[in-house]
Coordinates of C-alpha atoms and ligand atoms in Angstrom, one line a residue:
M1 CA -17.1 -2.7 8.1
S2 CA -13.8 -1.7 6.5
N3 CA -11.4 -4.0 4.4
I4 CA -7.9 -3.2 5.5
I5 CA -5.1 -4.0 2.9
A6 CA -1.3 -3.7 3.5
V7 CA 0.8 -3.2 0.4
S8 CA 4.2 -4.6 1.3
L9 CA 7.4 -6.0 -0.1
E10 CA 10.9 -5.8 1.3
K11 CA 12.4 -4.6 -1.8
G12 CA 12.4 -0.8 -2.8
G13 CA 11.3 0.7 -6.2
V14 CA 8.9 -2.2 -7.0
G15 CA 5.8 0.0 -7.3
K16 CA 4.4 -0.2 -3.8
T17 CA 3.4 3.4 -3.4
T18 CA 2.3 3.6 -7.1
T19 CA 0.1 0.6 -6.4
V20 CA -1.4 2.1 -3.1
L21 CA -2.3 5.4 -4.9
N22 CA -3.8 3.7 -8.1
I23 CA -5.7 0.9 -6.3
G24 CA -7.0 3.6 -3.9
A25 CA -8.1 5.6 -6.8
G26 CA -9.5 2.5 -8.4
F27 CA -11.7 1.7 -5.2
T28 CA -12.9 5.4 -5.3
K29 CA -13.8 5.0 -9.0
L30 CA -15.8 2.0 -8.0
G31 CA -17.8 4.0 -5.5
Y32 CA -16.0 3.0 -2.4
H33 CA -15.0 5.3 0.5
V34 CA -11.1 5.1 0.7
L35 CA -8.5 6.0 3.4
L36 CA -4.9 5.7 2.4
V37 CA -2.2 5.6 5.2
D38 CA 1.4 6.5 4.4
L39 CA 3.7 4.5 6.6
D40 CA 6.9 5.4 4.8
Q41 CA 8.9 8.3 6.2
Q42 CA 9.9 9.3 2.7
G43 CA 6.3 10.4 2.3
H44 CA 6.1 9.7 -1.3
L45 CA 2.5 8.8 -1.3
S46 CA 1.6 11.8 0.7
R47 CA 3.4 14.1 -1.8
W48 CA 1.8 12.3 -4.7
L49 CA -1.6 13.0 -3.3
G50 CA -0.5 16.7 -3.2
W51 CA 0.3 17.1 0.5
Q52 CA 2.7 19.7 1.6
E53 CA 3.9 20.1 5.2
D54 CA 1.0 21.8 6.9
G55 CA 2.1 21.9 10.5
K56 CA -0.8 19.6 11.4
P57 CA -0.3 16.2 13.0
A58 CA 0.7 13.2 10.7
I59 CA 0.8 9.6 11.2
S60 CA 3.8 9.7 13.6
E61 CA 1.7 11.9 16.0
L62 CA -1.1 9.4 15.7
I63 CA 1.0 6.6 16.8
Y64 CA 2.6 8.5 19.5
Q65 CA -0.7 9.5 20.9
E66 CA -1.8 5.9 21.1
V67 CA 1.3 4.7 22.8
S68 CA 1.6 7.6 25.2
K69 CA -2.1 7.7 25.9
I70 CA -1.8 11.6 25.9
K71 CA -4.5 12.8 23.4
T72 CA -3.4 15.9 21.8
A73 CA -5.6 15.9 18.6
E74 CA -9.0 14.5 17.5
Y75 CA -8.8 11.8 15.2
Q76 CA -10.2 13.6 12.3
Q77 CA -7.3 16.0 12.5
F78 CA -4.9 13.4 11.1
V79 CA -7.0 12.9 8.1
R80 CA -6.6 15.0 4.9
H81 CA -8.7 15.0 1.8
S82 CA -7.4 14.9 -1.7
E83 CA -9.8 16.8 -3.9
R84 CA -8.1 15.4 -7.1
E85 CA -8.3 11.8 -6.1
N86 CA -11.5 12.2 -4.1
L87 CA -10.2 10.1 -1.2
D88 CA -8.9 10.6 2.4
Y89 CA -5.3 9.9 3.6
I90 CA -3.1 10.3 6.6
P91 CA 0.3 11.7 5.6
A92 CA 3.7 10.8 6.7
N93 CA 6.9 12.8 7.0
K94 CA 10.5 12.3 8.3
M95 CA 9.2 12.3 11.9
L96 CA 8.2 8.8 11.3
G97 CA 11.8 7.7 11.4
G98 CA 11.8 8.3 15.1
I99 CA 8.7 6.1 15.8
Y100 CA 10.4 2.8 16.1
A101 CA 11.7 3.5 19.6
I102 CA 8.3 4.8 20.6
L103 CA 6.5 1.7 19.2
G104 CA 9.0 -0.5 20.9
A105 CA 8.2 1.1 24.2
D106 CA 4.4 -0.1 23.9
G107 CA 3.8 -3.3 25.9
E108 CA 2.1 -4.7 22.8
S109 CA 4.2 -3.0 20.2
N110 CA 2.7 -5.0 17.2
T111 CA -0.8 -4.0 17.7
V112 CA -0.6 -0.2 17.9
L113 CA -2.0 0.4 14.5
R114 CA -4.6 -2.2 15.0
R115 CA -5.8 -0.5 18.2
I116 CA -5.8 2.9 16.4
F117 CA -7.6 1.8 13.2
H118 CA -9.9 -0.9 14.4
Q119 CA -11.2 1.4 17.1
E120 CA -11.3 4.8 15.4
F121 CA -11.3 4.3 11.6
F122 CA -13.0 0.9 11.2
G123 CA -16.4 1.3 9.7
A124 CA -15.8 4.8 8.5
Y125 CA -14.3 3.5 5.3
D126 CA -14.9 0.7 2.8
Y127 CA -11.2 0.4 2.2
I128 CA -8.1 1.3 4.3
I129 CA -4.8 0.8 2.6
F130 CA -1.2 1.0 4.3
D131 CA 1.6 2.0 2.1
C132 CA 4.4 0.0 3.9
P133 CA 8.1 1.0 4.1
T134 CA 10.6 -1.2 2.2
A135 CA 11.2 -3.8 4.8
V136 CA 9.6 -6.9 6.4
D137 CA 11.3 -7.3 9.7
N138 CA 10.2 -3.8 10.8
L139 CA 7.8 -2.8 13.5
L140 CA 5.7 -0.5 11.3
V141 CA 5.2 -3.4 8.7
S142 CA 4.3 -6.0 11.3
N143 CA 1.9 -3.4 12.8
A144 CA 0.3 -2.9 9.4
L145 CA 0.1 -6.6 8.8
Q146 CA -1.5 -7.1 12.3
C147 CA -4.1 -4.7 11.5
S148 CA -4.9 -5.8 8.0
D149 CA -7.2 -8.5 6.6
K150 CA -5.3 -8.7 3.3
L151 CA -1.7 -8.4 2.1
L152 CA -1.2 -7.1 -1.5
I153 CA 2.3 -7.9 -2.9
P154 CA 3.6 -6.0 -5.8
V155 CA 6.3 -8.1 -7.7
Q156 CA 8.4 -6.3 -10.3
A157 CA 8.7 -8.1 -13.6
E158 CA 12.5 -8.5 -13.3
K159 CA 15.1 -11.2 -12.9
F160 CA 15.2 -12.9 -9.5
A161 CA 12.0 -11.1 -8.4
Y162 CA 10.4 -14.3 -7.3
D163 CA 13.5 -15.9 -5.6
G164 CA 12.9 -14.2 -2.2
I165 CA 9.2 -14.7 -2.2
P166 CA 9.1 -18.1 -0.2
L167 CA 11.2 -16.7 2.6
M168 CA 9.4 -13.5 2.6
L169 CA 5.9 -15.3 2.8
Q170 CA 7.3 -17.3 5.8
R171 CA 8.1 -14.2 7.5
Y172 CA 4.7 -12.8 6.8
M173 CA 3.3 -16.2 8.2
A174 CA 5.3 -15.7 11.4
I175 CA 3.9 -12.3 12.0
K176 CA 0.4 -13.3 11.3
Q177 CA 1.0 -16.6 13.2
T178 CA -0.5 -18.8 10.6
N179 CA 0.5 -21.9 8.7
D180 CA -1.4 -21.0 5.7
I181 CA -0.9 -17.6 4.2
R182 CA -3.3 -18.0 1.3
P183 CA -6.4 -16.7 2.8
F184 CA -4.6 -13.6 3.9
L185 CA -3.1 -12.8 0.4
A186 CA -5.1 -10.4 -1.7
G187 CA -2.5 -11.5 -4.3
M188 CA 0.6 -10.8 -6.0
L189 CA 0.5 -8.0 -8.6
I190 CA 3.1 -8.0 -11.3
T191 CA 4.4 -4.3 -11.8
M192 CA 6.5 -2.8 -14.5
Y193 CA 5.7 -5.6 -17.0
N194 CA 7.3 -5.2 -20.5
S195 CA 5.6 -7.5 -22.9
R196 CA 8.4 -7.1 -25.2
T197 CA 11.1 -8.8 -23.2
T198 CA 11.3 -12.5 -22.4
M199 CA 12.3 -11.6 -18.9
S200 CA 9.0 -10.1 -18.0
K201 CA 7.3 -13.2 -19.5
E202 CA 9.4 -15.6 -17.7
V203 CA 8.9 -13.9 -14.3
R204 CA 5.2 -14.0 -14.9
E205 CA 5.2 -17.7 -16.0
A206 CA 7.3 -18.6 -13.0
L207 CA 5.0 -16.7 -10.5
I208 CA 1.9 -18.3 -12.1
E209 CA 3.5 -21.7 -11.9
S210 CA 4.3 -21.3 -8.1
Y211 CA 1.4 -19.3 -7.0
G212 CA -1.4 -19.9 -9.5
E213 CA -4.5 -17.8 -8.8
L214 CA -2.9 -15.8 -6.3
V215 CA -1.2 -13.9 -9.2
F216 CA -3.4 -11.1 -10.7
P217 CA -4.1 -12.1 -14.3
E218 CA -3.4 -8.7 -15.7
P219 CA 0.0 -7.3 -15.0
I220 CA 0.8 -3.6 -14.6
P221 CA 2.6 -2.5 -17.9
M222 CA 5.8 -0.6 -17.6
L223 CA 5.3 2.8 -19.1
Q224 CA 6.7 6.3 -18.8
E225 CA 3.2 7.5 -18.0
A226 CA 3.6 5.9 -14.6
R227 CA 6.9 7.6 -14.0
N228 CA 5.4 11.0 -14.8
S229 CA 2.5 10.3 -12.5
T230 CA 4.8 10.1 -9.6
N231 CA 6.8 13.3 -10.2
D232 CA 5.1 15.6 -7.5
E233 CA 6.6 18.6 -9.3
S234 CA 4.7 17.8 -12.5
P235 CA 1.1 18.6 -13.3
L236 CA 0.9 15.0 -14.5
C237 CA 1.4 13.8 -10.9
G238 CA -1.5 11.7 -9.6
S239 CA -3.3 8.5 -10.1
L240 CA -3.8 7.2 -13.6
V241 CA -7.1 5.3 -12.9
G242 CA -9.2 8.2 -14.2
R243 CA -6.9 9.3 -16.9
K244 CA -8.0 8.9 -20.5
N245 CA -6.3 6.1 -22.4
S246 CA -4.0 5.2 -19.6
R247 CA -3.0 1.5 -19.8
V248 CA -1.5 1.6 -16.4
G249 CA -4.6 3.2 -15.0
Q250 CA -6.8 0.6 -16.6
A251 CA -4.6 -2.3 -15.4
Y252 CA -4.9 -1.0 -11.7
L253 CA -8.6 -0.5 -12.2
A254 CA -8.9 -4.2 -13.1
A255 CA -6.8 -5.1 -10.1
A256 CA -9.1 -3.1 -7.8
M257 CA -12.2 -4.7 -9.4
R258 CA -10.6 -8.1 -8.7
I259 CA -9.8 -7.3 -5.1
A260 CA -13.3 -5.9 -4.6
G261 CA -14.8 -9.1 -6.1
E262 CA -16.2 -7.1 -9.1
A263 CA -14.0 -8.6 -11.7
K264 CA -15.9 -10.1 -14.7
Ligands
ADP301 P1 8.1 1.6 -4.1 O1 7.1 2.3 -3.2 O2 8.1 0.1 -4.0 O3 9.6 2.0 -3.7 P2 7.3 3.3 -6.3 O4 5.9 3.1 -6.3 O5 8.0 4.4 -5.5 O6 8.0 2.0 -5.5 O7 8.0 3.2 -7.6 C1 9.4 3.3 -7.9 C2 9.6 4.0 -9.2 O8 9.2 3.1 -10.3 C3 8.8 5.3 -9.4 O9 9.7 6.2 -9.9 C4 7.7 5.0 -10.2 O10 7.3 6.1 -11.1 C5 8.3 3.9 -11.1 N1 7.2 3.1 -11.5 C6 6.1 2.4 -10.8 N2 5.3 1.7 -11.5 C7 5.8 1.9 -12.8 C8 5.3 1.4 -14.0 N3 4.2 0.5 -14.1 N4 5.9 1.7 -15.2 C9 7.1 2.5 -15.0 N5 7.5 3.0 -13.9 C10 6.8 2.7 -12.9
MG302 MG1 7.2 3.5 -1.6

């Protein structure tokens, strides 16, 4: 049985994609079989995994195939393997920008990803993680949430980061049609934490005061190594989890262990 996780927040540049890459690599390091799914037309995750346009079908074609019921490719053809990270992924490209009209045409437009992943990929992986686009009121995000058992929210350690969270949680609750979001939350992971600034500390304290144990105890430090790891033109591009002396990698591994229930 797979655990399916959506990584989502409506703000851009908070570390969503960095989190998907490193939590995925963390699960792999723990011995789990992992599939990452890029749901952002910018395709950062795909590129950071080393993907280059290969002319083969990507996530938009997979969605189109489900909505149209015209099967043009076998499911395995959508899956790529990253040798470096030792995990599988389904890439995204700009074509995904055109998928909203297609999704909207489906009679059950919120459950397209659920149909695909629960029927075809469920059971083949221990963890499936969706890298959501920067939005909440968005058909791809609501599809990812409908398909997932857990929601992981990266929160950047900066001013006002937590102000929008209550409203955002309400919108997630509406999508999941629940009055209690807690069981659905894998947690809030503080990213880009700078222990030298009072701002970072204040954000962390405010989050813990409001959300208690839902906040991961170990924040992800803000470090240049993370920026270097997301430059797809650099040989340093890739997850930091296995990298020697990487503090960001160690913090992400701790988060992965906590999600997997392996935290000490
Ligand atoms: P999102 O997917 O939410 O838009 P990204 O994961 O693309 O966010 O991250 C945005 C930028 O912040 C990237 O340039 C990335 O390298 C940088 N970044 C992410 N995490 C960290 C960190 N812990 N320390 C420093 N920079 C970070
Ligand atoms: Mg992103």
